[in-house]
CSV table of C-alpha atoms and ligand atoms in Angstrom, one decimal:
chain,number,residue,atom,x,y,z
R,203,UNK,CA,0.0,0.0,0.0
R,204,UNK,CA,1.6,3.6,-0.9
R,205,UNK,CA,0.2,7.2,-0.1
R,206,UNK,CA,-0.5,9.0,-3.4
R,207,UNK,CA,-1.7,13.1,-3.0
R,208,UNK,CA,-5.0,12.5,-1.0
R,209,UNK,CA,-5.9,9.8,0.8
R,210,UNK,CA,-4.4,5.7,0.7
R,211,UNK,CA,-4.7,3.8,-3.0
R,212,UNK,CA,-3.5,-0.1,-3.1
R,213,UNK,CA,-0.7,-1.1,-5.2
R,214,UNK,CA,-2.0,-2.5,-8.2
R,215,UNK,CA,-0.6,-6.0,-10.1
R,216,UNK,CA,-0.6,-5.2,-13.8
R,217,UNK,CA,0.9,-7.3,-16.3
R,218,UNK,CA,2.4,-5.3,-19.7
R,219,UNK,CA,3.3,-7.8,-22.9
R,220,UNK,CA,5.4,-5.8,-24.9
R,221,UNK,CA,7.3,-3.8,-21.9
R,222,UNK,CA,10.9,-3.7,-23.5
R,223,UNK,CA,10.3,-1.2,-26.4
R,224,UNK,CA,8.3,1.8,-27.7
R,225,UNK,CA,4.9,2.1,-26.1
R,226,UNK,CA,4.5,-0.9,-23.7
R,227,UNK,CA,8.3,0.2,-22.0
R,228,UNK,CA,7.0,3.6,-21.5
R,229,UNK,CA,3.7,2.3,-20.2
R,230,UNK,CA,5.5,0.1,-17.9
R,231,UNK,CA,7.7,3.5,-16.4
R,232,UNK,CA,4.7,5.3,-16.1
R,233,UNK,CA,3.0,2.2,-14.0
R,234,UNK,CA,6.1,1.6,-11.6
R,235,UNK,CA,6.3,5.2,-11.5
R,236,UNK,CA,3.1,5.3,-9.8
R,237,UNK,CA,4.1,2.6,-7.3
R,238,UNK,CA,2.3,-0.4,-9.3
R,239,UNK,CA,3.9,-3.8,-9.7
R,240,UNK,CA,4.5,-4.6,-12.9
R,241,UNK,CA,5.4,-7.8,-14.6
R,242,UNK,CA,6.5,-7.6,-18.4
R,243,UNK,CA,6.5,-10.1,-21.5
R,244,UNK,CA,9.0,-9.9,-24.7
R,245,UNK,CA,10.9,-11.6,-26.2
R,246,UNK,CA,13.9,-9.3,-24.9
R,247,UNK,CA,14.9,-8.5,-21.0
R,248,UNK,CA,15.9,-5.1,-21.0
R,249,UNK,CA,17.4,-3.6,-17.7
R,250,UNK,CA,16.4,0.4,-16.8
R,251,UNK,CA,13.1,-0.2,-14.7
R,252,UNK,CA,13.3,0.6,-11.8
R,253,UNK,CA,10.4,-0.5,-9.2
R,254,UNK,CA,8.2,-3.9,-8.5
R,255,UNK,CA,9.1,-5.4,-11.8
R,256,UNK,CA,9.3,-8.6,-13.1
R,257,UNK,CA,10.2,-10.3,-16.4
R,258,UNK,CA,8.4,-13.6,-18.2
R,259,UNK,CA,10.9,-14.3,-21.5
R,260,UNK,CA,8.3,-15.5,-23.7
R,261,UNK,CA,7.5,-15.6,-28.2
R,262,UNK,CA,4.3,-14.9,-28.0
R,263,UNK,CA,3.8,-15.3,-31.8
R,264,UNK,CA,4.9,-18.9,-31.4
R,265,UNK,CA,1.6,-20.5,-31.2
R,266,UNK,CA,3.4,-23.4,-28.7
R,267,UNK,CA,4.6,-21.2,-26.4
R,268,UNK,CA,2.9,-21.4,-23.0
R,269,UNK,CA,3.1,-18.6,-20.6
R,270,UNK,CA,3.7,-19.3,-17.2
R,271,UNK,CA,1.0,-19.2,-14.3
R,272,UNK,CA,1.1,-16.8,-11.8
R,273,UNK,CA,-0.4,-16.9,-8.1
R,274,UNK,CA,-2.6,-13.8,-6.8
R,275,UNK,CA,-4.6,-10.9,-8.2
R,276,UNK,CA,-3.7,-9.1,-11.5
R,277,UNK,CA,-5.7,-5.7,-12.0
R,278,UNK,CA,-4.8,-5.4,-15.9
R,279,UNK,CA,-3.8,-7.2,-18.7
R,280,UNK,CA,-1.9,-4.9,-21.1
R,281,UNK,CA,-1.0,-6.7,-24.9
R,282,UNK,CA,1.1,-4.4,-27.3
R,283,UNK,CA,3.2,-6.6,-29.4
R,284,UNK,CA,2.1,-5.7,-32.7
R,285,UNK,CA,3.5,-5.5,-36.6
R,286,UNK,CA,3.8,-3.0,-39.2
R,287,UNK,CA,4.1,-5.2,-42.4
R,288,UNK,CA,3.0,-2.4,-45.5
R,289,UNK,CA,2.9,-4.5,-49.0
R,290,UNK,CA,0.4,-4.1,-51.7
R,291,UNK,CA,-2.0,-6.8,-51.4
R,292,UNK,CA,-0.7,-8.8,-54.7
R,293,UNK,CA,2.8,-9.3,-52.8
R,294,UNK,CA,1.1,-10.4,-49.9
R,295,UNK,CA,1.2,-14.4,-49.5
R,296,UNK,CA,-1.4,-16.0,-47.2
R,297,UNK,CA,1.7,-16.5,-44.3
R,298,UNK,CA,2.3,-12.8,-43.6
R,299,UNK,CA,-1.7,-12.7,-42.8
R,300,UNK,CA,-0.4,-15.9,-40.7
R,301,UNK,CA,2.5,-13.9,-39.3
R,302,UNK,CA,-0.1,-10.8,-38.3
R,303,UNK,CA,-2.7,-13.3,-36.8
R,304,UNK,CA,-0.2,-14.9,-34.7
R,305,UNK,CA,1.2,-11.8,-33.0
R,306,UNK,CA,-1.7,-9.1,-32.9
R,307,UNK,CA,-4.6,-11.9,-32.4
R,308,UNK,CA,-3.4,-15.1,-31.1
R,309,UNK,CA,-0.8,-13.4,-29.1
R,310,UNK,CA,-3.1,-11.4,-26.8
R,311,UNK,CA,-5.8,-14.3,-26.8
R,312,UNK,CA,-3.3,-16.7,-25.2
R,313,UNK,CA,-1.9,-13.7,-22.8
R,314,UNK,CA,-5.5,-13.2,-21.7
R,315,UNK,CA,-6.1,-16.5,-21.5
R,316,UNK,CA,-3.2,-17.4,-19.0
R,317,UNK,CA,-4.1,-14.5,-16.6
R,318,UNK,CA,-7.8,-14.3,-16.8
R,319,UNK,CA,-7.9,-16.6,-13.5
R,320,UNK,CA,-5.8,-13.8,-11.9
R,321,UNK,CA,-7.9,-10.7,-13.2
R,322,UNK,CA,-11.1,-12.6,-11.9
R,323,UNK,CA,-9.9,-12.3,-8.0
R,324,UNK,CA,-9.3,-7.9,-9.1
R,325,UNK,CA,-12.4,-6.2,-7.5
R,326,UNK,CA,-12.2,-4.2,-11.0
R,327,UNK,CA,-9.4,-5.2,-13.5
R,328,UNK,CA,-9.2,-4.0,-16.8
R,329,UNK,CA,-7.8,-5.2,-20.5
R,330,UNK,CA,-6.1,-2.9,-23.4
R,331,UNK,CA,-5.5,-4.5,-26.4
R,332,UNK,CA,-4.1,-2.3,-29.4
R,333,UNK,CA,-5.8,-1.8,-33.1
R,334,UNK,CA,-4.5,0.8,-35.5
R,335,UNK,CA,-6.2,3.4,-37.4
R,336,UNK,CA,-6.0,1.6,-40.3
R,337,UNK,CA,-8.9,-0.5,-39.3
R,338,UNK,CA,-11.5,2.4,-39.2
R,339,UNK,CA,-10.1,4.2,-42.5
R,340,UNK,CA,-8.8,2.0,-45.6
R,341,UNK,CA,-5.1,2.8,-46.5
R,342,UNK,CA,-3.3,1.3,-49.2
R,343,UNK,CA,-0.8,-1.8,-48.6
R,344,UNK,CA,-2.2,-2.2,-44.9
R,345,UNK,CA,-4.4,-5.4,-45.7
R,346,UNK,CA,-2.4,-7.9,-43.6
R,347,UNK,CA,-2.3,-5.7,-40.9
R,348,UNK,CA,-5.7,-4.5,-41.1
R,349,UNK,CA,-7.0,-7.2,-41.2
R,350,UNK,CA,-5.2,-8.8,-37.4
R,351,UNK,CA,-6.3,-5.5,-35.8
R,352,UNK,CA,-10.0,-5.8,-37.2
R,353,UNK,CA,-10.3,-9.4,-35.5
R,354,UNK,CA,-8.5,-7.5,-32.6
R,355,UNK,CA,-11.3,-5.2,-32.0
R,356,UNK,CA,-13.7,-8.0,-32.7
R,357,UNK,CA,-12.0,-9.8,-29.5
R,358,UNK,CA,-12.1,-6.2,-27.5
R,359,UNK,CA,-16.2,-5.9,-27.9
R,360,UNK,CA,-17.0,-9.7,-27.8
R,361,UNK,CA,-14.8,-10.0,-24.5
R,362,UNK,CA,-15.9,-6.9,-23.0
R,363,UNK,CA,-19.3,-8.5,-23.4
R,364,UNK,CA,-18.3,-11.6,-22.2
R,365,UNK,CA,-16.1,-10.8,-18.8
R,366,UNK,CA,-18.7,-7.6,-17.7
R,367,UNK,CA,-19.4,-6.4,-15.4
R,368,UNK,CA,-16.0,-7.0,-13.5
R,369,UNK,CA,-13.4,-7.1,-16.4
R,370,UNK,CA,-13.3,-4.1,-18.5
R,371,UNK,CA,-12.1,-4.4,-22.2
R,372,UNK,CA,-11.3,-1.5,-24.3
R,373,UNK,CA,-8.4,-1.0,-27.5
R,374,UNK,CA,-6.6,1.8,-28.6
R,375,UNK,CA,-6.2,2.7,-32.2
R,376,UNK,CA,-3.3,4.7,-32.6
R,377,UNK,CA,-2.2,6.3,-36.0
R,378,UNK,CA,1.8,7.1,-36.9
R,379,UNK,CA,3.8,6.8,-33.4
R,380,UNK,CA,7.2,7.7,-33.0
R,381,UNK,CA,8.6,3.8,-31.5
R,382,UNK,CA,11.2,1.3,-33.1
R,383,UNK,CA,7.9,-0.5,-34.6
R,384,UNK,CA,7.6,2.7,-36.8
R,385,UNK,CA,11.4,3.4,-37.5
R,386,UNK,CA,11.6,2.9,-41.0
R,387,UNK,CA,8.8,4.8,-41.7
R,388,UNK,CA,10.4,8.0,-39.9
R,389,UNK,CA,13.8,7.0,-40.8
R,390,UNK,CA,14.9,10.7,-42.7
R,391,UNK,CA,13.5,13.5,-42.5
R,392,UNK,CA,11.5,14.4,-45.0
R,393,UNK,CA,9.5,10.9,-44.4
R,394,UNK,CA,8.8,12.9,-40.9
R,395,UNK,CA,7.7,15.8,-42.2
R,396,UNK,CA,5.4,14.0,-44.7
R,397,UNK,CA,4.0,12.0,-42.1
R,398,UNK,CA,3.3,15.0,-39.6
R,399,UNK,CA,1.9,16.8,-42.2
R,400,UNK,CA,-0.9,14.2,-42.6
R,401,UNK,CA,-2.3,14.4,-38.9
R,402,UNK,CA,-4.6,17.4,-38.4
R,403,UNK,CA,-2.7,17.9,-34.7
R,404,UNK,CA,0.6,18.5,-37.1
R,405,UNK,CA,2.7,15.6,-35.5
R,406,UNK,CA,3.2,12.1,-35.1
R,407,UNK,CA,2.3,10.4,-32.0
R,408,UNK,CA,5.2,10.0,-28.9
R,409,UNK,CA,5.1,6.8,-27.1
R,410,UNK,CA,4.0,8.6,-23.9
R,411,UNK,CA,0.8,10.0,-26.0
R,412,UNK,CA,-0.8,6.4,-26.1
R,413,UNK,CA,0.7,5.1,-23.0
R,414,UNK,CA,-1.0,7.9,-21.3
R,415,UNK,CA,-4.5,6.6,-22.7
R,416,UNK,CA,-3.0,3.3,-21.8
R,417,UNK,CA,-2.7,4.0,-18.0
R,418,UNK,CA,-6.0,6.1,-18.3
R,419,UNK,CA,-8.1,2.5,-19.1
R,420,UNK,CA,-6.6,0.8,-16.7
R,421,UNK,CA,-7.0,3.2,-13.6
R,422,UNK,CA,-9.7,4.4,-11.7
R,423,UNK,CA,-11.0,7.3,-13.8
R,424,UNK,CA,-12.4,4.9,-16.7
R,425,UNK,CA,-14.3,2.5,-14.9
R,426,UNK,CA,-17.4,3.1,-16.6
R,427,UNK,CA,-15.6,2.8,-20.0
R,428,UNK,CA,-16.1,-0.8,-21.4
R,429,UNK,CA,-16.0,-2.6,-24.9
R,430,UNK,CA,-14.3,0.8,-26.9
R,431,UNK,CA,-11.7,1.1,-29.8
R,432,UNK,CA,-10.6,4.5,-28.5
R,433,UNK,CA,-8.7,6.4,-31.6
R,434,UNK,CA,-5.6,8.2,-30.4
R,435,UNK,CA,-4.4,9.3,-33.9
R,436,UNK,CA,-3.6,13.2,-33.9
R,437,UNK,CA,-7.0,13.3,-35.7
R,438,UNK,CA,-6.7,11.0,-38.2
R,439,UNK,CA,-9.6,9.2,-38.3
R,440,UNK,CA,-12.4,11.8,-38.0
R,441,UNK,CA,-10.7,14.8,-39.0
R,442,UNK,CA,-10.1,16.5,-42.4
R,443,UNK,CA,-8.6,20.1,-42.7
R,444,UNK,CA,-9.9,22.1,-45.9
N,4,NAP,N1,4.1,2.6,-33.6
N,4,NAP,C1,3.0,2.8,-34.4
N,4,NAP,O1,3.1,3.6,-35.4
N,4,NAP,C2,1.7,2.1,-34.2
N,4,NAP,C3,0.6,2.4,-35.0
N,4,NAP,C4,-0.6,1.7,-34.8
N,4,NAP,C5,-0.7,0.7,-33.9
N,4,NAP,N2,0.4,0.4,-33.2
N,4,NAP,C6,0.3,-0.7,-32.2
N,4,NAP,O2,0.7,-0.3,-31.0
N,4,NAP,C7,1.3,-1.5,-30.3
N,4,NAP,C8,2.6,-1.1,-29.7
N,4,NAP,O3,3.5,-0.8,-30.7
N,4,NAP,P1,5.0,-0.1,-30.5
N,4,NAP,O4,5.1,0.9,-31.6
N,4,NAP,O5,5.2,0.2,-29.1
N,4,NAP,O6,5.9,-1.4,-30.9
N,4,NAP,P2,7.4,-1.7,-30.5
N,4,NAP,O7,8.2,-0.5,-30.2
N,4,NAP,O8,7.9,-2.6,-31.6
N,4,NAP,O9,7.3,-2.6,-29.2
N,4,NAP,C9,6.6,-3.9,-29.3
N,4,NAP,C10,6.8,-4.6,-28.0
N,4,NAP,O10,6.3,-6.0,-28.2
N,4,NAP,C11,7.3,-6.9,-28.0
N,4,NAP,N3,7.1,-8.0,-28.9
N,4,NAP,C12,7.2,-8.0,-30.3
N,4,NAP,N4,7.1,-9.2,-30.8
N,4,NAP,C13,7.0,-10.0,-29.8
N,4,NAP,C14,6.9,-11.4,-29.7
N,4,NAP,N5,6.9,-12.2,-30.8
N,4,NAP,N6,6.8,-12.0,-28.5
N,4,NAP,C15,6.8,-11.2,-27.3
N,4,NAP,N7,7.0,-9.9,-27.4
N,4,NAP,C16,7.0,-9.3,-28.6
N,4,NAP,C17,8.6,-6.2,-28.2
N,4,NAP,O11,9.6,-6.8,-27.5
N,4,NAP,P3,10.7,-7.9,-28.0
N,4,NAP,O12,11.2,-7.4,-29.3
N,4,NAP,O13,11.8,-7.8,-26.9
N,4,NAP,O14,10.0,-9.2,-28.0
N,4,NAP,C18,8.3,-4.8,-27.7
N,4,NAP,O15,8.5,-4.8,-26.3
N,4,NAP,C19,1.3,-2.6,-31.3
N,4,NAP,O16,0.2,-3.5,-31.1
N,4,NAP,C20,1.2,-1.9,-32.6
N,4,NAP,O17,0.6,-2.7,-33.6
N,4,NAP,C21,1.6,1.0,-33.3
């Protein structure tokens, strides 16, 4: 138990798949920061938190990997491994819609899976999965991904259905964000400017932008926010300038 501002609030247990890079790692800061326990999933075990964390090595687009079980109450089930594979849909072969499946979809089904024992003892837990906006606007060469994220936000409303009223389920959709996942698409300079140029807010998105609407879904000021595909996208998806 830890004293924040006013009054007492409990240490939480969340677990964060996808904590050693880009938005999950700054996700994971911002929860230890706050005095959470954290435990983290990637493939990599990268040193620089500092706080209650904990690591599971794990593939989770290996569909025979099995994730460890863990005693006690989780709060929230963060997934964020995800893929950025861009190729016109003639050059796409049915594996790379494999490949997507297996780390957006299958990936976060198995995570929930493992802990949803843990998140049933939480007196109100919460899950954020991650779509893109590419799922509520067409783009070219973004079938494969597309595609994952659309089942993902299937799973989002169908669970948040399914585990109500005590599990809350909500994605984020974010447009363009500035992580290694995005590198080569903001790898010189003029590929930056192009891509600012195309959000109404004038920028790309910073890790911290969606981990912040991350952290907001899992904490106490969204309970009452269930079964959403929340866009944080700089505008992208419902605004056009003249
Ligand atoms: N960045 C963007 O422009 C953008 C746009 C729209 C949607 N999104 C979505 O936002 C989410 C977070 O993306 P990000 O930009 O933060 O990506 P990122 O910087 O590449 O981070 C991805 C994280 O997932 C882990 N991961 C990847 N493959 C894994 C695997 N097979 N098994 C276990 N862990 C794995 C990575 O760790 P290891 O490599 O150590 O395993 C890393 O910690 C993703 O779902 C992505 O699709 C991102």
């Amino acid at each position: 138990m830890f004293i924040k501002e006013k009054g007492i609030q409990m240490q939480k247990h969340y677990i964060v798949a996808g904590s050693s890079s880009g938005i999950g790692a700054e996700l994971t800061h911002k929860l230890l920061s706050a005095g959470h326990k954290v435990t983290g999933i990637s493939r990599r075990e990268v040193s620089g938190f500092s706080g209650d964390y904990t690591h599971i090595q794990a593939d989770l687009a290996d569909l025979t990997t099995t994730l460890p079980k863990i005693e006690g109450v989780v709060d929230g089930v963060v997934y964020a491994p995800g893929s950025i594979t861009l190729k016109p849909f003639r050059s796409l072969s049915l594996n790379d819609f494999q490949n997507e499946l297996n780390i957006n979809l299958f990936g976060a089904i198995k995570t929930i899976q493992t802990f949803l024992p843990n998140l049933k003892l939480s007196e109100q837990a919460s899950i954020v999965l991650f779509s893109t906006v590419a799922v509520s606007i067409g783009m070219p060469y973004h079938a494969s991904i597309a595609s994952a994220k659309g089942a993902v936000e299937g799973l989002t409303r169908s669970l948040a259905a399914e585990l109500a009223p005590k599990i809350r389920v909500n994605a984020i959709a974010p447009s363009l964000t500035d992580t290694p996942l995005a590198a080569k698409l903001l790898s010189t300079q003029e590929k930056a400017e192009a891509s600012a140029k195309r959000h109404p807010l004038g920028r790309v998105g910073t890790a911290g932008d969606i981990a912040s609407a991350a952290e907001f879904l899992l904490g106490e000021n969204s309970t009452w926010i269930t079964g959403q595909i929340i866009p944080v996208d700089g505008g992208m998806s419902s605004v056009k300038l003249m």
